[in-house]
Amino acid sequence: MKQLLLFLICNLTFLLTAQGNSAEIPPAVMFKQLSTTEGLSNNSIRSIYRDKRGFLWVGTESGLNKYDGYSFQQYYQNNSDLPDDAISEIFEGPDDNVWIRTSSGYSIYNYKTGKFDNDYKPILDGLQIPSKNILRMGKTSKNEFWAYDYSKLYIRSMDNSSIKAYPLAVEKISSLYIGVQFIYIMYSNGTLYSISKQTSEVKEIAIPAIYRPLLENHEPHIYIDQNESLWVYTFQNSLLLHKNSFTQ
């Protein structure tokens, strides 16, 4: 009986140890390279977006690509109605079509026609968003469509059709992020502001003076993670700043 009990204990110990070790072993991760050899229009990628239909859209310095998991379909100015080949941003608009930002303006890929349409003004007018002098547009994860011009930011909730406008400073905006409670705006001169979506109160978020020269005219961008922590980074130098609710 003692030998049987010892045998069971040894086997149980072995199983628990094996399970513990297996949990520590990371799963194998498979990578597949996708480049011009596989049909990508250009290896310098500016934007990646997966739409609701499962297609992966890849915007590059030269051409837009739609990937179905097997092959790329390439779109250029000379084989479509895209206003330019340099693609900087891709998202799904209020019409559930794919909106593409190029260096020469926006274009909308219509899934029903399979063609691009560069006239987005009727859609904005239908959303009660002034379509004149629009500089940037986008859509949040909370199903909010936004656009801004030289003086105001317009946010329209696609769930309840409400729309609200927030005043902006006239300085050039380098990056904008719309969170759940606040809007964060980074200007090219390195200043950073937050706007309360509820009260429209504007506050400057102080950045240490030592970092300001590294931000000014260096394309400063912002990102808000799932913990509502703020990240500031630049494209042209190795600067990364982080701020959470407790420390700077």
Coordinates of C-alpha atoms in Angstrom, one line a residue:
M1 CA 0.0 0.0 0.0
K2 CA 2.8 2.4 0.9
Q3 CA 4.6 1.5 -2.4
L4 CA 1.4 2.2 -4.4
L5 CA 0.9 5.5 -2.5
L6 CA 4.5 6.5 -3.2
F7 CA 4.1 5.6 -6.9
L8 CA 0.9 7.7 -7.2
I9 CA 2.6 10.7 -5.5
C10 CA 5.6 10.4 -7.8
N11 CA 3.4 10.3 -10.9
L12 CA 1.3 13.2 -9.7
T13 CA 4.5 15.2 -9.0
F14 CA 5.8 14.4 -12.4
L15 CA 2.5 15.5 -14.1
L16 CA 2.3 18.8 -12.2
T17 CA 6.0 19.5 -13.0
A18 CA 5.5 18.7 -16.7
Q19 CA 2.4 20.9 -16.8
G20 CA 4.2 23.8 -15.1
N21 CA 7.2 23.5 -17.5
S22 CA 4.9 23.4 -20.5
A23 CA 3.2 26.6 -19.4
E24 CA 6.6 28.3 -19.3
I25 CA 7.5 27.3 -22.8
P26 CA 6.2 30.0 -25.2
P27 CA 4.2 28.7 -28.1
A28 CA 5.8 28.7 -31.5
V29 CA 5.1 31.9 -33.5
M30 CA 5.1 31.6 -37.3
F31 CA 6.1 34.6 -39.3
K32 CA 5.7 35.0 -43.1
Q33 CA 7.4 37.8 -44.9
L34 CA 5.3 39.8 -47.3
S35 CA 7.2 42.2 -49.6
T36 CA 7.3 43.2 -53.2
T37 CA 8.4 39.6 -54.0
E38 CA 5.0 38.5 -52.8
G39 CA 3.2 41.2 -54.7
L40 CA 3.3 44.2 -52.3
S41 CA 3.5 47.5 -54.3
N42 CA 6.3 49.0 -52.1
N43 CA 8.2 47.9 -49.0
S44 CA 7.9 51.3 -47.3
I45 CA 4.6 50.8 -45.4
R46 CA 2.8 53.8 -44.0
S47 CA -0.5 52.3 -42.8
I48 CA -2.2 48.9 -42.2
Y49 CA -5.9 48.3 -41.6
R50 CA -8.1 45.2 -41.5
D51 CA -11.7 45.9 -42.5
K52 CA -14.9 44.2 -41.3
R53 CA -14.9 41.9 -44.3
G54 CA -11.5 40.5 -43.3
F55 CA -9.4 42.2 -46.0
L56 CA -6.0 43.6 -45.0
W57 CA -5.3 47.0 -46.5
V58 CA -1.7 48.1 -46.7
G59 CA -0.8 51.7 -47.6
T60 CA 2.7 52.3 -48.9
E61 CA 4.8 55.2 -50.2
S62 CA 3.8 54.0 -53.7
G63 CA 0.5 52.3 -54.0
L64 CA -2.4 50.9 -52.0
N65 CA -2.8 47.1 -51.5
K66 CA -5.7 44.8 -50.6
Y67 CA -4.6 41.4 -49.2
D68 CA -7.0 38.5 -49.0
G69 CA -4.6 36.1 -47.2
Y70 CA -3.3 34.7 -50.5
S71 CA -2.4 37.6 -52.8
F72 CA -2.2 41.3 -53.1
Q73 CA -4.4 43.5 -55.4
Q74 CA -2.6 46.8 -56.1
Y75 CA -4.1 50.2 -56.7
Y76 CA -2.3 53.1 -58.2
Q77 CA -3.3 56.5 -59.5
N78 CA -2.8 55.2 -63.1
N79 CA -5.1 52.1 -62.7
S80 CA -7.8 53.6 -60.4
D81 CA -9.2 57.0 -59.3
L82 CA -6.8 57.4 -56.4
P83 CA -5.6 61.0 -56.3
D84 CA -2.1 60.0 -55.4
D85 CA 0.1 56.9 -54.9
A86 CA 1.5 57.9 -51.4
I87 CA -0.9 56.4 -48.8
S88 CA -0.7 57.6 -45.2
E89 CA -3.9 56.4 -43.5
I90 CA -6.7 53.9 -43.9
F91 CA -9.9 53.5 -41.9
E92 CA -13.6 52.5 -42.4
G93 CA -15.8 55.5 -42.7
P94 CA -19.4 56.1 -41.6
D95 CA -20.6 54.3 -44.7
D96 CA -18.6 51.2 -43.8
N97 CA -16.5 51.7 -47.0
V98 CA -12.8 52.1 -46.8
W99 CA -11.4 55.6 -46.6
I100 CA -7.9 56.3 -47.8
R101 CA -5.8 59.3 -47.0
T102 CA -3.3 60.2 -49.7
S103 CA -0.8 63.0 -50.0
S104 CA -3.3 64.7 -52.3
G105 CA -6.5 64.2 -50.4
Y106 CA -9.0 61.5 -49.4
S107 CA -10.5 58.8 -51.5
I108 CA -13.3 56.3 -50.7
Y109 CA -13.3 52.7 -51.9
N110 CA -16.9 51.7 -52.5
Y111 CA -17.4 47.9 -52.0
K112 CA -20.6 47.9 -54.1
T113 CA -18.9 49.3 -57.2
G114 CA -15.3 48.3 -56.6
K115 CA -14.2 51.8 -57.5
F116 CA -12.8 54.9 -55.7
D117 CA -14.6 58.1 -55.2
N118 CA -12.8 61.3 -54.3
D119 CA -15.8 63.4 -53.5
Y120 CA -16.5 62.9 -49.8
K121 CA -18.3 66.2 -49.2
P122 CA -21.8 64.9 -49.8
I123 CA -21.2 62.3 -47.0
L124 CA -20.0 65.0 -44.6
D125 CA -22.9 67.2 -45.4
G126 CA -25.3 64.3 -44.7
L127 CA -23.6 64.0 -41.3
Q128 CA -24.0 67.7 -40.7
I129 CA -20.3 68.2 -40.7
P130 CA -19.0 71.2 -42.6
S131 CA -17.2 69.8 -45.6
K132 CA -15.2 72.9 -46.5
N133 CA -11.4 73.1 -45.6
I134 CA -11.4 69.6 -43.9
L135 CA -7.8 68.7 -43.0
R136 CA -8.1 65.3 -41.3
M137 CA -10.8 62.7 -40.7
G138 CA -11.0 59.4 -38.9
K139 CA -13.1 56.9 -36.9
T140 CA -12.7 55.8 -33.3
S141 CA -13.2 52.3 -31.8
K142 CA -16.4 53.7 -30.1
N143 CA -18.0 54.2 -33.6
E144 CA -17.4 58.0 -33.6
F145 CA -16.6 59.7 -36.9
W146 CA -14.5 62.8 -36.6
A147 CA -13.1 65.5 -38.8
Y148 CA -11.4 68.9 -38.2
D149 CA -10.7 72.0 -40.2
Y150 CA -8.6 75.0 -39.3
S151 CA -10.7 76.0 -36.3
K152 CA -12.9 73.2 -35.0
L153 CA -13.0 69.4 -34.4
Y154 CA -16.4 67.7 -35.2
I155 CA -17.3 64.4 -33.6
R156 CA -20.4 62.6 -34.6
S157 CA -21.6 59.5 -32.7
M158 CA -22.8 56.9 -35.3
D159 CA -24.8 55.2 -32.6
N160 CA -27.1 58.0 -31.6
S161 CA -26.5 60.5 -34.4
S162 CA -25.3 63.2 -31.9
I163 CA -22.7 65.7 -33.1
K164 CA -20.5 68.1 -31.1
A165 CA -17.9 70.7 -32.2
Y166 CA -14.8 71.6 -30.2
P167 CA -12.7 74.8 -30.9
L168 CA -9.1 74.3 -31.9
A169 CA -6.1 76.6 -31.9
V170 CA -4.9 77.8 -35.2
E171 CA -1.4 76.2 -34.9
K172 CA -0.6 73.2 -37.1
I173 CA -1.8 69.9 -35.5
S174 CA 0.7 67.1 -35.7
S175 CA -1.3 64.4 -34.0
L176 CA -4.8 63.9 -32.5
Y177 CA -6.3 61.1 -30.4
I178 CA -9.9 60.8 -29.3
G179 CA -10.3 58.8 -26.1
V180 CA -13.4 57.9 -24.1
Q181 CA -13.4 61.0 -21.9
F182 CA -10.8 63.3 -23.4
I183 CA -9.4 64.5 -26.7
Y184 CA -5.7 64.8 -26.9
I185 CA -4.1 67.2 -29.4
M186 CA -0.4 67.6 -30.1
Y187 CA 0.8 70.6 -32.1
S188 CA 3.9 70.8 -34.3
N189 CA 5.5 73.2 -31.9
G190 CA 5.5 70.6 -29.1
T191 CA 2.6 71.7 -27.0
L192 CA 0.0 69.2 -25.9
Y193 CA -3.6 69.8 -24.8
S194 CA -6.5 67.8 -23.6
I195 CA -10.2 68.6 -24.1
S196 CA -13.0 67.2 -22.0
K197 CA -15.6 65.6 -24.3
Q198 CA -18.2 66.3 -21.7
T199 CA -17.5 69.9 -20.7
S200 CA -15.2 71.1 -23.6
E201 CA -12.7 72.3 -21.0
V202 CA -9.2 72.8 -22.5
K203 CA -6.1 72.1 -20.4
E204 CA -2.4 72.1 -21.4
I205 CA -0.5 69.0 -20.4
A206 CA 2.9 70.1 -19.2
I207 CA 5.9 68.6 -20.9
P208 CA 9.3 69.1 -19.3
A209 CA 11.2 72.0 -20.9
I210 CA 14.2 69.7 -21.6
Y211 CA 12.1 67.8 -24.1
R212 CA 10.4 70.6 -25.9
P213 CA 13.2 71.3 -28.4
L214 CA 13.2 67.6 -29.3
L215 CA 9.4 67.8 -30.1
E216 CA 9.2 71.0 -32.0
N217 CA 9.1 70.5 -35.7
H218 CA 9.9 66.8 -35.3
E219 CA 6.5 65.4 -36.1
P220 CA 5.5 64.6 -32.5
H221 CA 2.7 62.0 -32.2
I222 CA 0.6 60.8 -29.3
Y223 CA -0.9 57.4 -28.4
I224 CA -3.3 56.5 -25.6
D225 CA -3.2 52.9 -24.4
Q226 CA -5.9 50.8 -22.8
N227 CA -4.9 52.0 -19.3
E228 CA -5.4 55.6 -20.4
S229 CA -1.7 56.2 -20.2
L230 CA -0.2 58.8 -22.6
W231 CA 2.7 58.1 -24.9
V232 CA 4.5 60.8 -26.9
Y233 CA 6.9 59.8 -29.7
T234 CA 8.7 61.3 -32.7
F235 CA 9.6 60.0 -36.1
Q236 CA 12.7 62.0 -36.6
N237 CA 14.7 61.3 -33.4
S238 CA 14.7 58.8 -30.7
L239 CA 12.4 60.4 -28.2
L240 CA 9.7 58.5 -26.3
L241 CA 7.8 60.0 -23.4
H242 CA 5.3 58.3 -21.1
K243 CA 2.8 59.7 -18.6
N244 CA 0.3 57.7 -16.5
S245 CA -2.2 58.8 -13.8
F246 CA 0.5 59.0 -11.1
T247 CA 3.9 59.9 -12.5
Q248 CA 5.5 61.9 -15.2

